[in-house]
């Protein structure tokens, strides 16, 4: 398969529950754009060449009880000012770089996730996001 598994842009609404997304050349799921909102529950995202899941460009996302593993870059990547993510009770492991990466002014709540066994780091929060990221209860 090629490209993104799932891609949404400005003002999109996405609800995904119980799906498998795998083997894509880019990110498995990409949600971007002002006004875009996504809820992902109980999905599996694996074996994508880039990120398992990416939120950017002022999207608002909620991820709970997903299995996100063996992707080439980050399991979950959250970037850009105005982008907000809740990443809760997920298994995010064995990704090529980090479990969860928050950067470029994004904000996130990262809570009660299993972030073990990622190649470089369980969680990476860039210094420009330090005041807008809350982490608690994660297994690292």
PDB file of C-alpha atoms in Angstrom:
ATOM      1  CA  UNK A   1       0.000   0.000   0.000  1.00  0.00           C
ATOM      2  CA  UNK A   2       1.196   3.555  -0.462  1.00  0.00           C
ATOM      3  CA  UNK A   3       0.735   7.031   1.008  1.00  0.00           C
ATOM      4  CA  UNK A   4      -1.280   7.565   4.177  1.00  0.00           C
ATOM      5  CA  UNK A   5      -3.648   4.995   5.557  1.00  0.00           C
ATOM      6  CA  UNK A   6      -6.139   7.672   6.679  1.00  0.00           C
ATOM      7  CA  UNK A   7      -5.739  11.397   5.970  1.00  0.00           C
ATOM      8  CA  UNK A   8      -7.992  14.259   7.063  1.00  0.00           C
ATOM      9  CA  UNK A   9      -7.610  17.986   6.504  1.00  0.00           C
ATOM     10  CA  UNK A  10      -9.206  21.294   7.539  1.00  0.00           C
ATOM     11  CA  UNK A  11     -12.493  21.049   9.440  1.00  0.00           C
ATOM     12  CA  UNK A  12     -12.700  17.270   9.169  1.00  0.00           C
ATOM     13  CA  UNK A  13     -14.399  15.084  11.758  1.00  0.00           C
ATOM     14  CA  UNK A  14     -13.102  11.548  12.199  1.00  0.00           C
ATOM     15  CA  UNK A  15     -14.293   8.745  14.490  1.00  0.00           C
ATOM     16  CA  UNK A  16     -12.368   5.462  14.213  1.00  0.00           C
ATOM     17  CA  UNK A  17     -13.086   2.465  16.384  1.00  0.00           C
ATOM     18  CA  UNK A  18     -11.886  -1.126  16.029  1.00  0.00           C
ATOM     19  CA  UNK A  19      -9.902  -0.727  12.806  1.00  0.00           C
ATOM     20  CA  UNK A  20      -6.510  -1.999  11.649  1.00  0.00           C
ATOM     21  CA  UNK A  21      -4.257   0.394   9.715  1.00  0.00           C
ATOM     22  CA  UNK A  22      -0.946  -1.080   8.545  1.00  0.00           C
ATOM     23  CA  UNK A  23       1.807  -1.117   5.960  1.00  0.00           C
ATOM     24  CA  UNK A  24       1.601   2.429   4.590  1.00  0.00           C
ATOM     25  CA  UNK A  25       4.508   4.368   3.069  1.00  0.00           C
ATOM     26  CA  UNK A  26       3.714   7.503   5.108  1.00  0.00           C
ATOM     27  CA  UNK A  27       1.874   7.835   8.425  1.00  0.00           C
ATOM     28  CA  UNK A  28      -0.871   5.354   9.194  1.00  0.00           C
ATOM     29  CA  UNK A  29      -3.272   8.102  10.294  1.00  0.00           C
ATOM     30  CA  UNK A  30      -2.739  11.841   9.757  1.00  0.00           C
ATOM     31  CA  UNK A  31      -5.177  14.439  11.134  1.00  0.00           C
ATOM     32  CA  UNK A  32      -4.415  18.048  10.334  1.00  0.00           C
ATOM     33  CA  UNK A  33      -5.902  21.466  10.008  1.00  0.00           C
ATOM     34  CA  UNK A  34      -7.784  24.039  12.002  1.00  0.00           C
ATOM     35  CA  UNK A  35     -11.166  22.740  13.064  1.00  0.00           C
ATOM     36  CA  UNK A  36     -10.241  19.103  12.442  1.00  0.00           C
ATOM     37  CA  UNK A  37     -11.190  16.730  15.262  1.00  0.00           C
ATOM     38  CA  UNK A  38     -10.560  13.040  15.618  1.00  0.00           C
ATOM     39  CA  UNK A  39     -11.407  10.318  18.123  1.00  0.00           C
ATOM     40  CA  UNK A  40      -9.590   6.995  17.854  1.00  0.00           C
ATOM     41  CA  UNK A  41     -10.650   4.103  20.101  1.00  0.00           C
ATOM     42  CA  UNK A  42      -9.417   0.502  20.133  1.00  0.00           C
ATOM     43  CA  UNK A  43      -7.563   0.597  16.809  1.00  0.00           C
ATOM     44  CA  UNK A  44      -4.333  -1.071  15.727  1.00  0.00           C
ATOM     45  CA  UNK A  45      -1.809   0.996  13.749  1.00  0.00           C
ATOM     46  CA  UNK A  46       1.383  -0.795  12.808  1.00  0.00           C
ATOM     47  CA  UNK A  47       4.150  -1.284  10.264  1.00  0.00           C
ATOM     48  CA  UNK A  48       3.853   2.146   8.605  1.00  0.00           C
ATOM     49  CA  UNK A  49       7.091   3.674   7.289  1.00  0.00           C
ATOM     50  CA  UNK A  50       6.616   7.065   9.015  1.00  0.00           C
ATOM     51  CA  UNK A  51       4.525   7.786  12.142  1.00  0.00           C
ATOM     52  CA  UNK A  52       1.745   5.549  13.317  1.00  0.00           C
ATOM     53  CA  UNK A  53      -0.408   8.579  14.100  1.00  0.00           C
ATOM     54  CA  UNK A  54       0.245  12.268  13.447  1.00  0.00           C
ATOM     55  CA  UNK A  55      -1.749  15.346  14.484  1.00  0.00           C
ATOM     56  CA  UNK A  56      -0.685  18.774  13.230  1.00  0.00           C
ATOM     57  CA  UNK A  57      -1.739  22.224  12.002  1.00  0.00           C
ATOM     58  CA  UNK A  58      -4.205  22.967  14.855  1.00  0.00           C
ATOM     59  CA  UNK A  59      -6.051  19.628  14.904  1.00  0.00           C
ATOM     60  CA  UNK A  60      -7.642  18.346  18.123  1.00  0.00           C
ATOM     61  CA  UNK A  61      -7.395  14.619  18.768  1.00  0.00           C
ATOM     62  CA  UNK A  62      -8.326  12.014  21.377  1.00  0.00           C
ATOM     63  CA  UNK A  63      -6.634   8.601  21.333  1.00  0.00           C
ATOM     64  CA  UNK A  64      -7.617   5.897  23.817  1.00  0.00           C
ATOM     65  CA  UNK A  65      -6.920   2.163  24.069  1.00  0.00           C
ATOM     66  CA  UNK A  66      -5.145   1.907  20.721  1.00  0.00           C
ATOM     67  CA  UNK A  67      -2.230  -0.367  19.909  1.00  0.00           C
ATOM     68  CA  UNK A  68       0.366   1.632  17.955  1.00  0.00           C
ATOM     69  CA  UNK A  69       3.536  -0.329  17.246  1.00  0.00           C
ATOM     70  CA  UNK A  70       6.379  -1.139  14.851  1.00  0.00           C
ATOM     71  CA  UNK A  71       6.102   2.086  12.849  1.00  0.00           C
ATOM     72  CA  UNK A  72       9.241   3.612  11.317  1.00  0.00           C
ATOM     73  CA  UNK A  73       9.261   6.940  13.147  1.00  0.00           C
ATOM     74  CA  UNK A  74       7.160   7.933  16.190  1.00  0.00           C
ATOM     75  CA  UNK A  75       4.181   5.956  17.359  1.00  0.00           C
ATOM     76  CA  UNK A  76       2.307   9.232  17.981  1.00  0.00           C
ATOM     77  CA  UNK A  77       3.540  12.615  16.765  1.00  0.00           C
ATOM     78  CA  UNK A  78       1.825  15.871  17.815  1.00  0.00           C
ATOM     79  CA  UNK A  79       3.106  19.135  16.349  1.00  0.00           C
ATOM     80  CA  UNK A  80       2.359  22.790  15.674  1.00  0.00           C
ATOM     81  CA  UNK A  81       0.959  25.540  17.870  1.00  0.00           C
ATOM     82  CA  UNK A  82      -2.765  25.127  18.367  1.00  0.00           C
ATOM     83  CA  UNK A  83      -2.677  21.341  17.982  1.00  0.00           C
ATOM     84  CA  UNK A  84      -4.073  19.573  21.053  1.00  0.00           C
ATOM     85  CA  UNK A  85      -3.974  15.876  21.881  1.00  0.00           C
ATOM     86  CA  UNK A  86      -5.196  13.560  24.604  1.00  0.00           C
ATOM     87  CA  UNK A  87      -3.237  10.311  24.447  1.00  0.00           C
ATOM     88  CA  UNK A  88      -4.648   7.971  27.092  1.00  0.00           C
ATOM     89  CA  UNK A  89      -4.335   4.255  27.939  1.00  0.00           C
ATOM     90  CA  UNK A  90      -2.654   3.223  24.677  1.00  0.00           C
ATOM     91  CA  UNK A  91       0.020   0.594  24.027  1.00  0.00           C
ATOM     92  CA  UNK A  92       2.663   2.467  22.020  1.00  0.00           C
ATOM     93  CA  UNK A  93       5.732   0.285  21.552  1.00  0.00           C
ATOM     94  CA  UNK A  94       8.538  -0.914  19.276  1.00  0.00           C
ATOM     95  CA  UNK A  95       8.434   2.189  17.065  1.00  0.00           C
ATOM     96  CA  UNK A  96      11.575   3.258  15.188  1.00  0.00           C
ATOM     97  CA  UNK A  97      12.183   6.527  17.054  1.00  0.00           C
ATOM     98  CA  UNK A  98       9.973   7.423  20.016  1.00  0.00           C
ATOM     99  CA  UNK A  99       6.658   6.393  21.489  1.00  0.00           C
ATOM    100  CA  UNK A 100       5.144   9.890  21.723  1.00  0.00           C
ATOM    101  CA  UNK A 101       6.768  13.031  20.288  1.00  0.00           C
ATOM    102  CA  UNK A 102       5.332  16.510  21.030  1.00  0.00           C
ATOM    103  CA  UNK A 103       6.981  19.503  19.326  1.00  0.00           C
ATOM    104  CA  UNK A 104       6.641  22.880  17.568  1.00  0.00           C
ATOM    105  CA  UNK A 105       4.307  24.399  20.176  1.00  0.00           C
ATOM    106  CA  UNK A 106       1.696  21.634  20.402  1.00  0.00           C
ATOM    107  CA  UNK A 107      -0.041  20.726  23.675  1.00  0.00           C
ATOM    108  CA  UNK A 108      -0.892  17.281  25.001  1.00  0.00           C
ATOM    109  CA  UNK A 109      -2.095  15.192  27.902  1.00  0.00           C
ATOM    110  CA  UNK A 110      -0.174  11.903  27.848  1.00  0.00           C
ATOM    111  CA  UNK A 111      -1.621   9.633  30.520  1.00  0.00           C
ATOM    112  CA  UNK A 112      -1.591   5.955  31.517  1.00  0.00           C
ATOM    113  CA  UNK A 113       0.086   4.695  28.343  1.00  0.00           C
ATOM    114  CA  UNK A 114       2.502   1.799  27.953  1.00  0.00           C
ATOM    115  CA  UNK A 115       5.448   3.476  26.223  1.00  0.00           C
ATOM    116  CA  UNK A 116       8.049   0.737  26.677  1.00  0.00           C
ATOM    117  CA  UNK A 117      10.358  -0.742  24.049  1.00  0.00           C
ATOM    118  CA  UNK A 118      10.537   2.150  21.567  1.00  0.00           C
ATOM    119  CA  UNK A 119      13.903   2.406  19.804  1.00  0.00           C
ATOM    120  CA  UNK A 120      15.169   5.688  21.267  1.00  0.00           C
ATOM    121  CA  UNK A 121      12.775   7.239  23.788  1.00  0.00           C
ATOM    122  CA  UNK A 122       9.430   6.500  25.362  1.00  0.00           C
ATOM    123  CA  UNK A 123       8.398  10.177  25.282  1.00  0.00           C
ATOM    124  CA  UNK A 124      10.014  13.269  23.787  1.00  0.00           C
ATOM    125  CA  UNK A 125       8.684  16.755  24.567  1.00  0.00           C
ATOM    126  CA  UNK A 126      10.464  19.611  22.809  1.00  0.00           C
ATOM    127  CA  UNK A 127      11.377  22.550  25.037  1.00  0.00           C
ATOM    128  CA  UNK A 128       8.890  24.856  23.280  1.00  0.00           C
ATOM    129  CA  UNK A 129       6.082  22.578  24.519  1.00  0.00           C
ATOM    130  CA  UNK A 130       7.288  22.014  28.079  1.00  0.00           C
ATOM    131  CA  UNK A 131       4.618  24.233  29.656  1.00  0.00           C
ATOM    132  CA  UNK A 132       1.761  22.743  27.630  1.00  0.00           C
ATOM    133  CA  UNK A 133       2.317  18.996  28.038  1.00  0.00           C
ATOM    134  CA  UNK A 134       1.088  17.004  31.050  1.00  0.00           C
ATOM    135  CA  UNK A 135       2.353  13.449  31.538  1.00  0.00           C
ATOM    136  CA  UNK A 136       1.258  11.035  34.249  1.00  0.00           C
ATOM    137  CA  UNK A 137       0.993   7.332  34.911  1.00  0.00           C
ATOM    138  CA  UNK A 138       2.880   6.203  31.807  1.00  0.00           C
ATOM    139  CA  UNK A 139       4.950   3.012  31.829  1.00  0.00           C
ATOM    140  CA  UNK A 140       8.348   3.780  30.375  1.00  0.00           C
TER     141      UNK A 140
END
